[in-house]
CSV table of C-alpha atoms in Angstrom, one decimal:
chain,number,residue,atom,x,y,z
A,1,MET,CA,-19.8,38.6,-81.5
A,2,ALA,CA,-17.4,37.8,-84.3
A,3,PRO,CA,-13.7,37.6,-83.3
A,4,THR,CA,-11.6,40.6,-84.2
A,5,ALA,CA,-8.3,40.4,-86.2
A,6,PRO,CA,-5.1,41.4,-84.4
A,7,GLN,CA,-4.9,45.2,-84.3
A,8,PRO,CA,-1.3,46.6,-84.1
A,9,ASP,CA,-2.6,49.9,-82.8
A,10,ALA,CA,-4.3,48.2,-79.9
A,11,ALA,CA,-1.0,47.5,-78.0
A,12,ALA,CA,1.0,50.2,-76.3
A,13,ASP,CA,4.1,48.1,-75.8
A,14,PRO,CA,6.4,48.2,-78.9
A,15,ALA,CA,7.1,44.4,-78.6
A,16,ASP,CA,3.3,43.7,-78.6
A,17,ARG,CA,2.8,46.0,-81.6
A,18,ASP,CA,5.5,44.1,-83.5
A,19,THR,CA,3.9,40.8,-82.5
A,20,LEU,CA,0.5,41.9,-83.7
A,21,ALA,CA,1.9,43.3,-86.9
A,22,LEU,CA,3.6,40.0,-87.7
A,23,ALA,CA,0.4,38.1,-86.9
A,24,ARG,CA,-1.4,40.3,-89.4
A,25,ARG,CA,1.3,39.5,-92.0
A,26,VAL,CA,1.0,35.8,-91.4
A,27,LEU,CA,-2.7,35.8,-91.7
A,28,ASP,CA,-2.5,37.9,-94.9
A,29,ALA,CA,0.1,35.5,-96.4
A,30,GLU,CA,-2.2,32.5,-95.8
A,31,ALA,CA,-5.3,34.3,-97.0
A,32,ASP,CA,-3.5,35.3,-100.2
A,33,ALA,CA,-2.4,31.7,-100.8
A,34,VAL,CA,-5.9,30.5,-100.5
A,35,ARG,CA,-7.3,33.2,-102.7
A,36,GLY,CA,-4.7,32.5,-105.3
A,37,VAL,CA,-5.8,28.9,-105.8
A,38,GLU,CA,-7.7,28.5,-109.1
A,39,PRO,CA,-9.8,25.4,-109.6
A,40,GLY,CA,-10.2,24.6,-113.3
A,41,ALA,CA,-11.1,21.8,-115.6
A,42,ALA,CA,-8.7,19.4,-113.8
A,43,PHE,CA,-10.5,20.1,-110.5
A,44,ALA,CA,-13.9,19.2,-112.0
A,45,ALA,CA,-12.5,16.0,-113.6
A,46,ALA,CA,-11.0,15.1,-110.2
A,47,VAL,CA,-14.3,15.4,-108.5
A,48,SER,CA,-15.9,13.2,-111.2
A,49,ALA,CA,-13.1,10.6,-110.7
A,50,LEU,CA,-13.6,10.5,-106.9
A,51,LEU,CA,-17.4,10.2,-107.3
A,52,ALA,CA,-16.9,7.3,-109.8
A,53,ALA,CA,-14.7,5.5,-107.3
A,54,GLY,CA,-17.3,5.9,-104.6
A,55,GLU,CA,-20.1,4.7,-106.8
A,56,SER,CA,-18.2,1.5,-107.5
A,57,GLY,CA,-17.7,0.8,-103.8
A,58,GLY,CA,-14.2,2.1,-103.6
A,59,VAL,CA,-12.5,4.0,-100.8
A,60,LEU,CA,-10.5,7.2,-101.1
A,61,LEU,CA,-6.9,6.9,-99.8
A,62,VAL,CA,-5.3,10.1,-98.8
A,63,ALA,CA,-1.6,10.3,-98.2
A,64,GLY,CA,1.3,12.7,-97.6
A,65,VAL,CA,4.5,12.9,-95.6
A,66,GLY,CA,5.3,15.4,-92.8
A,67,LYS,CA,3.0,18.4,-92.7
A,68,SER,CA,1.3,17.1,-95.9
A,69,GLY,CA,0.7,13.9,-94.0
A,70,GLN,CA,-1.1,15.8,-91.2
A,71,ILE,CA,-3.2,17.6,-93.8
A,72,ALA,CA,-3.9,14.3,-95.5
A,73,ALA,CA,-5.3,12.9,-92.2
A,74,LYS,CA,-7.6,15.9,-91.8
A,75,LEU,CA,-8.8,15.8,-95.4
A,76,SER,CA,-9.5,12.1,-95.1
A,77,ALA,CA,-11.7,12.8,-92.1
A,78,THR,CA,-13.5,15.6,-93.9
A,79,PHE,CA,-14.2,13.3,-96.9
A,80,ALA,CA,-15.5,10.5,-94.7
A,81,SER,CA,-17.7,12.8,-92.7
A,82,THR,CA,-19.3,14.3,-95.8
A,83,GLY,CA,-20.2,11.0,-97.5
A,84,THR,CA,-17.0,9.9,-99.3
A,85,PRO,CA,-15.6,6.8,-97.6
A,86,SER,CA,-12.0,7.5,-96.9
A,87,HIS,CA,-9.0,6.6,-94.7
A,88,PRO,CA,-5.5,8.0,-94.5
A,89,LEU,CA,-2.5,6.0,-95.8
A,90,ASP,CA,1.0,6.5,-94.5
A,91,PRO,CA,3.4,6.3,-97.6
A,92,VAL,CA,6.1,4.8,-95.5
A,93,GLU,CA,3.9,2.2,-93.9
A,94,ALA,CA,2.4,1.4,-97.3
A,95,PHE,CA,5.6,-0.4,-98.2
A,96,HIS,CA,5.5,-2.4,-95.0
A,97,GLY,CA,2.1,-4.0,-95.5
A,98,GLY,CA,-0.1,-0.9,-95.8
A,99,LEU,CA,-0.6,-1.5,-99.5
A,100,GLY,CA,-2.8,-4.4,-98.6
A,101,ARG,CA,-5.5,-1.9,-97.7
A,102,VAL,CA,-5.7,-0.8,-101.3
A,103,ARG,CA,-8.5,-2.6,-103.3
A,104,PRO,CA,-9.6,-2.5,-106.9
A,105,GLY,CA,-12.0,0.4,-107.3
A,106,ASP,CA,-10.2,2.6,-104.7
A,107,ALA,CA,-8.9,6.1,-105.6
A,108,ALA,CA,-6.0,8.1,-104.1
A,109,LEU,CA,-5.5,11.7,-103.2
A,110,LEU,CA,-1.7,12.3,-102.8
A,111,LEU,CA,-0.2,15.5,-101.3
A,112,SER,CA,3.3,16.9,-101.8
A,113,HIS,CA,4.1,20.6,-102.0
A,114,SER,CA,7.3,20.0,-104.0
A,115,GLY,CA,5.8,17.1,-106.0
A,116,ASP,CA,9.0,15.2,-105.6
A,117,THR,CA,8.7,13.8,-102.0
A,118,ALA,CA,10.4,10.4,-102.5
A,119,GLU,CA,8.0,8.3,-100.4
A,120,VAL,CA,4.9,9.9,-102.0
A,121,VAL,CA,6.3,9.5,-105.5
A,122,ALA,CA,7.1,5.8,-104.8
A,123,LEU,CA,3.6,5.3,-103.6
A,124,ALA,CA,2.2,7.0,-106.7
A,125,GLU,CA,4.2,4.7,-108.9
A,126,ARG,CA,2.9,1.6,-107.2
A,127,LEU,CA,-0.7,2.8,-107.3
A,128,ALA,CA,-0.4,3.8,-110.9
A,129,ASP,CA,0.9,0.3,-111.8
A,130,ALA,CA,-2.2,-1.1,-110.0
A,131,GLY,CA,-4.5,1.1,-112.0
A,132,THR,CA,-5.7,3.2,-109.0
A,133,PRO,CA,-6.9,6.6,-110.1
A,134,ILE,CA,-4.7,9.3,-108.6
A,135,VAL,CA,-5.5,12.9,-107.8
A,136,SER,CA,-2.6,15.0,-106.6
A,137,ILE,CA,-2.3,18.4,-104.9
A,138,THR,CA,1.1,20.0,-105.3
A,139,GLY,CA,2.7,23.4,-105.5
A,140,GLY,CA,4.3,25.0,-108.5
A,141,ARG,CA,4.6,22.7,-111.5
A,142,GLY,CA,4.0,19.6,-109.6
A,143,GLY,CA,7.2,17.6,-110.1
A,144,GLU,CA,7.1,13.8,-110.6
A,145,LEU,CA,3.9,13.4,-108.6
A,146,ALA,CA,1.9,15.5,-111.1
A,147,ALA,CA,3.3,13.5,-114.0
A,148,LEU,CA,2.1,10.2,-112.4
A,149,SER,CA,-1.3,11.6,-111.6
A,150,ASP,CA,-4.5,11.2,-113.6
A,151,HIS,CA,-5.7,14.5,-112.3
A,152,ALA,CA,-3.0,16.9,-111.1
A,153,LEU,CA,-4.1,19.9,-109.1
A,154,SER,CA,-1.8,22.7,-108.0
A,155,ILE,CA,-2.0,25.5,-105.5
A,156,GLY,CA,0.4,27.5,-107.6
A,157,ARG,CA,3.5,29.2,-106.4
A,158,VAL,CA,3.0,30.1,-102.8
A,159,VAL,CA,5.2,32.4,-100.6
A,160,GLU,CA,5.3,31.0,-97.1
A,161,ALA,CA,4.4,33.2,-94.1
A,162,PRO,CA,7.0,35.5,-92.5
A,163,PRO,CA,9.3,36.1,-90.8
A,164,LEU,CA,11.4,33.3,-92.3
A,165,GLY,CA,9.2,32.3,-95.3
A,166,LEU,CA,10.3,28.7,-94.8
A,167,ALA,CA,7.9,26.8,-92.5
A,168,PRO,CA,5.0,25.2,-94.3
A,169,THR,CA,2.2,27.6,-93.5
A,170,ALA,CA,0.7,29.4,-96.5
A,171,SER,CA,1.2,26.2,-98.6
A,172,THR,CA,-0.5,23.9,-96.1
A,173,ALA,CA,-3.4,26.4,-95.7
A,174,ALA,CA,-3.9,26.4,-99.5
A,175,THR,CA,-3.6,22.6,-99.7
A,176,LEU,CA,-6.1,22.2,-97.0
A,177,ALA,CA,-8.6,24.6,-98.6
A,178,LEU,CA,-8.3,23.0,-102.0
A,179,GLY,CA,-8.8,19.5,-100.4
A,180,ASP,CA,-11.8,20.8,-98.5
A,181,ALA,CA,-13.2,22.1,-101.8
A,182,LEU,CA,-12.8,18.7,-103.3
A,183,ALA,CA,-14.6,17.0,-100.4
A,184,LEU,CA,-17.5,19.5,-100.4
A,185,CYS,CA,-18.0,19.4,-104.1
A,186,CYS,CA,-18.1,15.6,-104.0
A,187,ALA,CA,-20.7,15.9,-101.3
A,188,ALA,CA,-22.8,18.4,-103.2
A,189,ARG,CA,-22.6,16.3,-106.4
A,190,ARG,CA,-23.8,13.3,-104.4
A,191,GLY,CA,-26.7,15.2,-103.0
A,192,PHE,CA,-25.3,14.9,-99.4
A,193,GLY,CA,-27.8,16.8,-97.3
A,194,GLU,CA,-28.4,17.9,-93.7
A,195,ARG,CA,-29.9,14.6,-92.6
A,196,ASP,CA,-26.9,12.7,-94.0
A,197,PHE,CA,-24.6,15.1,-92.2
A,198,HIS,CA,-26.4,14.4,-89.0
A,199,ARG,CA,-26.0,10.6,-89.4
A,200,PHE,CA,-22.2,11.1,-89.4
A,201,HIS,CA,-22.2,13.8,-86.7
A,202,GLY,CA,-24.5,12.5,-84.1
A,203,GLY,CA,-22.4,13.7,-81.2
A,204,GLY,CA,-21.1,17.1,-80.1
A,205,GLY,CA,-22.3,20.5,-81.1
A,206,LEU,CA,-22.8,19.5,-84.8
A,207,GLY,CA,-25.0,16.6,-83.7
A,208,ARG,CA,-27.1,18.8,-81.5
A,209,LEU,CA,-27.5,21.4,-84.3
A,210,MET,CA,-28.6,18.8,-86.9
A,211,THR,CA,-31.0,16.9,-84.6
A,212,PRO,CA,-34.5,17.0,-86.2
A,213,VAL,CA,-36.9,19.1,-84.1
A,214,ALA,CA,-39.4,16.3,-84.1
A,215,GLU,CA,-36.9,14.1,-82.1
A,216,ALA,CA,-36.3,16.8,-79.5
A,217,LEU,CA,-39.8,17.7,-78.6
A,218,ARG,CA,-40.8,17.4,-74.9
A,219,PHE,CA,-44.4,18.7,-75.5
A,220,ARG,CA,-46.2,16.5,-78.1
A,221,CYS,CA,-49.8,16.3,-79.4
A,222,GLY,CA,-51.3,12.9,-80.0
A,223,GLY,CA,-50.0,9.4,-79.6
A,224,ALA,CA,-49.0,7.5,-76.6
A,225,SER,CA,-46.6,10.2,-75.4
A,226,ALA,CA,-49.1,13.1,-75.8
A,227,ASN,CA,-48.8,15.7,-73.1
A,228,LEU,CA,-49.9,18.8,-75.0
A,229,ALA,CA,-53.5,19.6,-75.9
A,230,ALA,CA,-54.4,21.1,-79.3
A,231,VAL,CA,-57.1,23.6,-78.2
A,232,PRO,CA,-59.9,24.7,-80.5
A,233,ALA,CA,-60.0,28.4,-81.3
A,234,ASP,CA,-63.6,28.7,-80.1
A,235,ALA,CA,-62.7,27.6,-76.6
A,236,THR,CA,-62.4,30.1,-73.9
A,237,VAL,CA,-59.1,31.1,-72.4
A,238,ARG,CA,-60.0,29.3,-69.2
A,239,ALA,CA,-61.1,26.1,-71.0
A,240,GLY,CA,-57.9,26.2,-73.0
A,241,PHE,CA,-55.7,26.3,-70.0
A,242,ASP,CA,-57.8,23.7,-68.2
A,243,ALA,CA,-57.3,21.3,-71.2
A,244,ALA,CA,-53.6,22.0,-71.3
A,245,ALA,CA,-53.2,21.4,-67.5
A,246,ALA,CA,-55.2,18.1,-67.8
A,247,ALA,CA,-53.0,16.8,-70.7
A,248,ALA,CA,-49.8,17.7,-68.8
A,249,GLY,CA,-51.1,16.2,-65.5
A,250,ALA,CA,-52.1,13.0,-67.1
A,251,ALA,CA,-48.6,12.6,-68.5
A,252,GLY,CA,-47.0,13.7,-65.2
A,253,VAL,CA,-45.2,16.7,-66.6
A,254,ARG,CA,-45.5,20.4,-66.2
A,255,ARG,CA,-47.7,22.4,-68.5
A,256,ALA,CA,-46.2,24.0,-71.6
A,257,GLY,CA,-45.8,27.8,-71.6
A,258,ALA,CA,-48.2,28.3,-74.5
A,259,LEU,CA,-51.5,26.9,-75.9
A,260,VAL,CA,-51.4,25.5,-79.4
A,261,VAL,CA,-54.7,26.7,-81.0
A,262,VAL,CA,-56.3,24.8,-84.0
A,263,GLY,CA,-59.2,25.4,-86.3
A,264,PRO,CA,-62.1,23.1,-87.0
A,265,ASP,CA,-60.0,21.1,-89.4
A,266,GLY,CA,-57.3,20.5,-86.7
A,267,ARG,CA,-54.8,22.8,-88.5
A,268,LEU,CA,-52.7,25.4,-86.6
A,269,VAL,CA,-54.3,28.8,-86.5
A,270,GLY,CA,-52.6,30.5,-83.5
A,271,VAL,CA,-50.8,30.4,-80.2
A,272,PHE,CA,-51.6,31.9,-76.8
A,273,THR,CA,-48.6,32.1,-74.4
A,274,ASP,CA,-48.4,32.6,-70.7
A,275,GLY,CA,-47.1,36.1,-71.4
A,276,ASP,CA,-50.2,36.8,-73.5
A,277,LEU,CA,-52.4,35.6,-70.5
A,278,ARG,CA,-50.6,38.0,-68.1
A,279,ARG,CA,-51.1,40.9,-70.5
A,280,LEU,CA,-54.7,40.1,-71.0
A,281,VAL,CA,-55.4,40.0,-67.3
A,282,PHE,CA,-53.4,43.2,-66.5
A,283,ARG,CA,-55.3,45.1,-69.2
A,284,GLY,CA,-58.5,44.5,-67.3
A,285,GLY,CA,-61.7,45.8,-69.0
A,286,ASP,CA,-65.3,44.7,-68.8
A,287,GLY,CA,-66.1,41.1,-68.0
A,288,ASP,CA,-64.0,38.1,-67.2
A,289,PRO,CA,-60.8,38.0,-69.4
A,290,LEU,CA,-60.6,34.2,-69.0
A,291,SER,CA,-64.1,33.9,-70.6
A,292,ARG,CA,-63.0,35.4,-73.8
A,293,PRO,CA,-62.6,33.0,-76.8
A,294,LEU,CA,-59.0,32.2,-77.8
A,295,ALA,CA,-59.8,33.2,-81.4
A,296,ALA,CA,-60.2,36.8,-80.1
A,297,VAL,CA,-56.9,37.0,-78.2
A,298,MET,CA,-54.4,34.6,-79.7
A,299,THR,CA,-51.5,35.4,-82.0
A,300,ARG,CA,-52.8,34.3,-85.4
A,301,ASP,CA,-50.7,32.5,-88.0
A,302,PRO,CA,-47.7,32.1,-85.7
A,303,LYS,CA,-44.2,31.4,-86.9
A,304,HIS,CA,-43.8,27.6,-86.8
A,305,LEU,CA,-41.4,24.8,-87.8
A,306,GLY,CA,-42.2,22.0,-90.2
A,307,PRO,CA,-41.4,18.3,-89.8
A,308,GLY,CA,-38.1,18.5,-91.6
A,309,ALA,CA,-36.7,21.4,-89.4
A,310,THR,CA,-33.6,20.9,-87.3
A,311,MET,CA,-32.6,22.3,-84.0
A,312,ARG,CA,-30.4,24.8,-85.8
A,313,ASP,CA,-33.5,26.1,-87.6
A,314,ALA,CA,-35.2,26.4,-84.2
A,315,ALA,CA,-32.3,28.2,-82.6
A,316,GLU,CA,-32.1,30.7,-85.5
A,317,LEU,CA,-35.9,31.4,-85.4
A,318,VAL,CA,-35.9,31.9,-81.6
A,319,ARG,CA,-32.9,34.3,-81.8
A,320,ARG,CA,-34.3,36.2,-84.7
A,321,LEU,CA,-37.8,36.7,-83.4
A,322,ARG,CA,-37.0,36.6,-79.6
A,323,ILE,CA,-39.8,34.2,-78.9
A,324,ASP,CA,-39.8,31.4,-76.3
A,325,GLU,CA,-42.3,28.9,-77.8
A,326,VAL,CA,-42.5,27.6,-81.4
A,327,PRO,CA,-45.2,25.2,-82.7
A,328,VAL,CA,-44.1,22.3,-84.8
A,329,VAL,CA,-46.4,21.0,-87.4
A,330,ASP,CA,-46.7,18.1,-89.8
A,331,GLY,CA,-47.0,18.3,-93.6
A,332,ASP,CA,-50.7,19.2,-93.3
A,333,ASN,CA,-50.0,22.1,-90.8
A,334,ARG,CA,-51.5,20.0,-88.0
A,335,PRO,CA,-49.6,20.5,-84.7
A,336,ILE,CA,-47.3,17.6,-83.6
A,337,GLY,CA,-45.8,19.5,-80.7
A,338,LEU,CA,-44.4,22.7,-79.2
A,339,LEU,CA,-40.7,23.5,-78.9
A,340,ASP,CA,-39.8,25.9,-76.1
A,341,ILE,CA,-36.7,27.8,-75.1
A,342,GLN,CA,-35.8,25.2,-72.4
A,343,ASP,CA,-35.5,22.6,-75.2
A,344,LEU,CA,-32.8,24.7,-76.8
A,345,VAL,CA,-31.1,25.4,-73.5
A,346,ALA,CA,-31.0,21.6,-72.9
A,347,PHE,CA,-29.3,21.2,-76.3
A,348,ARG,CA,-26.9,24.0,-75.3
A,349,LEU,CA,-27.9,25.9,-78.4
A,350,VAL,CA,-29.0,29.1,-76.5
A,351,ASP,CA,-28.2,30.4,-73.1
A,352,ARG,CA,-30.9,30.8,-70.4
A,353,GLY,CA,-31.5,34.3,-71.6
A,354,GLY,CA,-32.5,33.1,-75.0
A,355,GLY,CA,-29.4,34.6,-76.7
């Protein structure tokens, strides 16, 4: 469920109502500041300049002082994690040996809301003398920093959040948003995709989401690690489950919760789950239900995942369709394995109820 915004009417105590009302004003002030930023031609030129630096083997240096310095550190991390090599540069430390980190071909992103922060302006002067391309993000008209920049970006005139309207709040939110836009536009122009993202985010929740499904499979068809039988559609239900049990037993694992059913050409044509088996038996009818051919009782043309799918794709499919098993196929629609709900639970992408 999506988080709800503070609701002043939800609190009975007057002090709580005042607190929630102020929270709403702060959020509105910051949202207005972000909405008010207008990327224009200078923004597009800045993206091109940062891409050119990266293509020449350069690194993006991101610098600011105070709150802008903290925003600079976050933006540097965002650039680095989306394919633009970057590291933060402390403007004060720069004049005590830190400038030794600046190399020919590097570019700089400098932040100062006033545009006149002495340490940042001094750094800009030194970088400009060295021929380092400078992109700046400032407020208002940009001050000295904008004048020293090759590409001067502005968040415009921003009113800081109440009650004092003094602490850097709306301005830092807008600066961060504009910097994020730079990073993500650079990534898009570079063709930075999901697999690239996964290489840089191998750990944590993001890493789990971007893991290729083919790497997470416990039940696999073919190869040395095979433990899942691809059962022909003309086999009986009993023969299908016997084959599945034999494949799992040979590998020393439990049987998967579904049969993967293939046609004469080895391509996926259906699935038959343990739930399907229970329903078939409970329906009864004439004859032995286990003697029926799978082609007559399977789910045809089941939803499946291709070789390029990620665990995020799998989680979305399971949640949307409320299914527990998903076949995974290669580029020719031949099964390579079966993903089940427990794989997603193990990756902490769904709870044990499948939600």
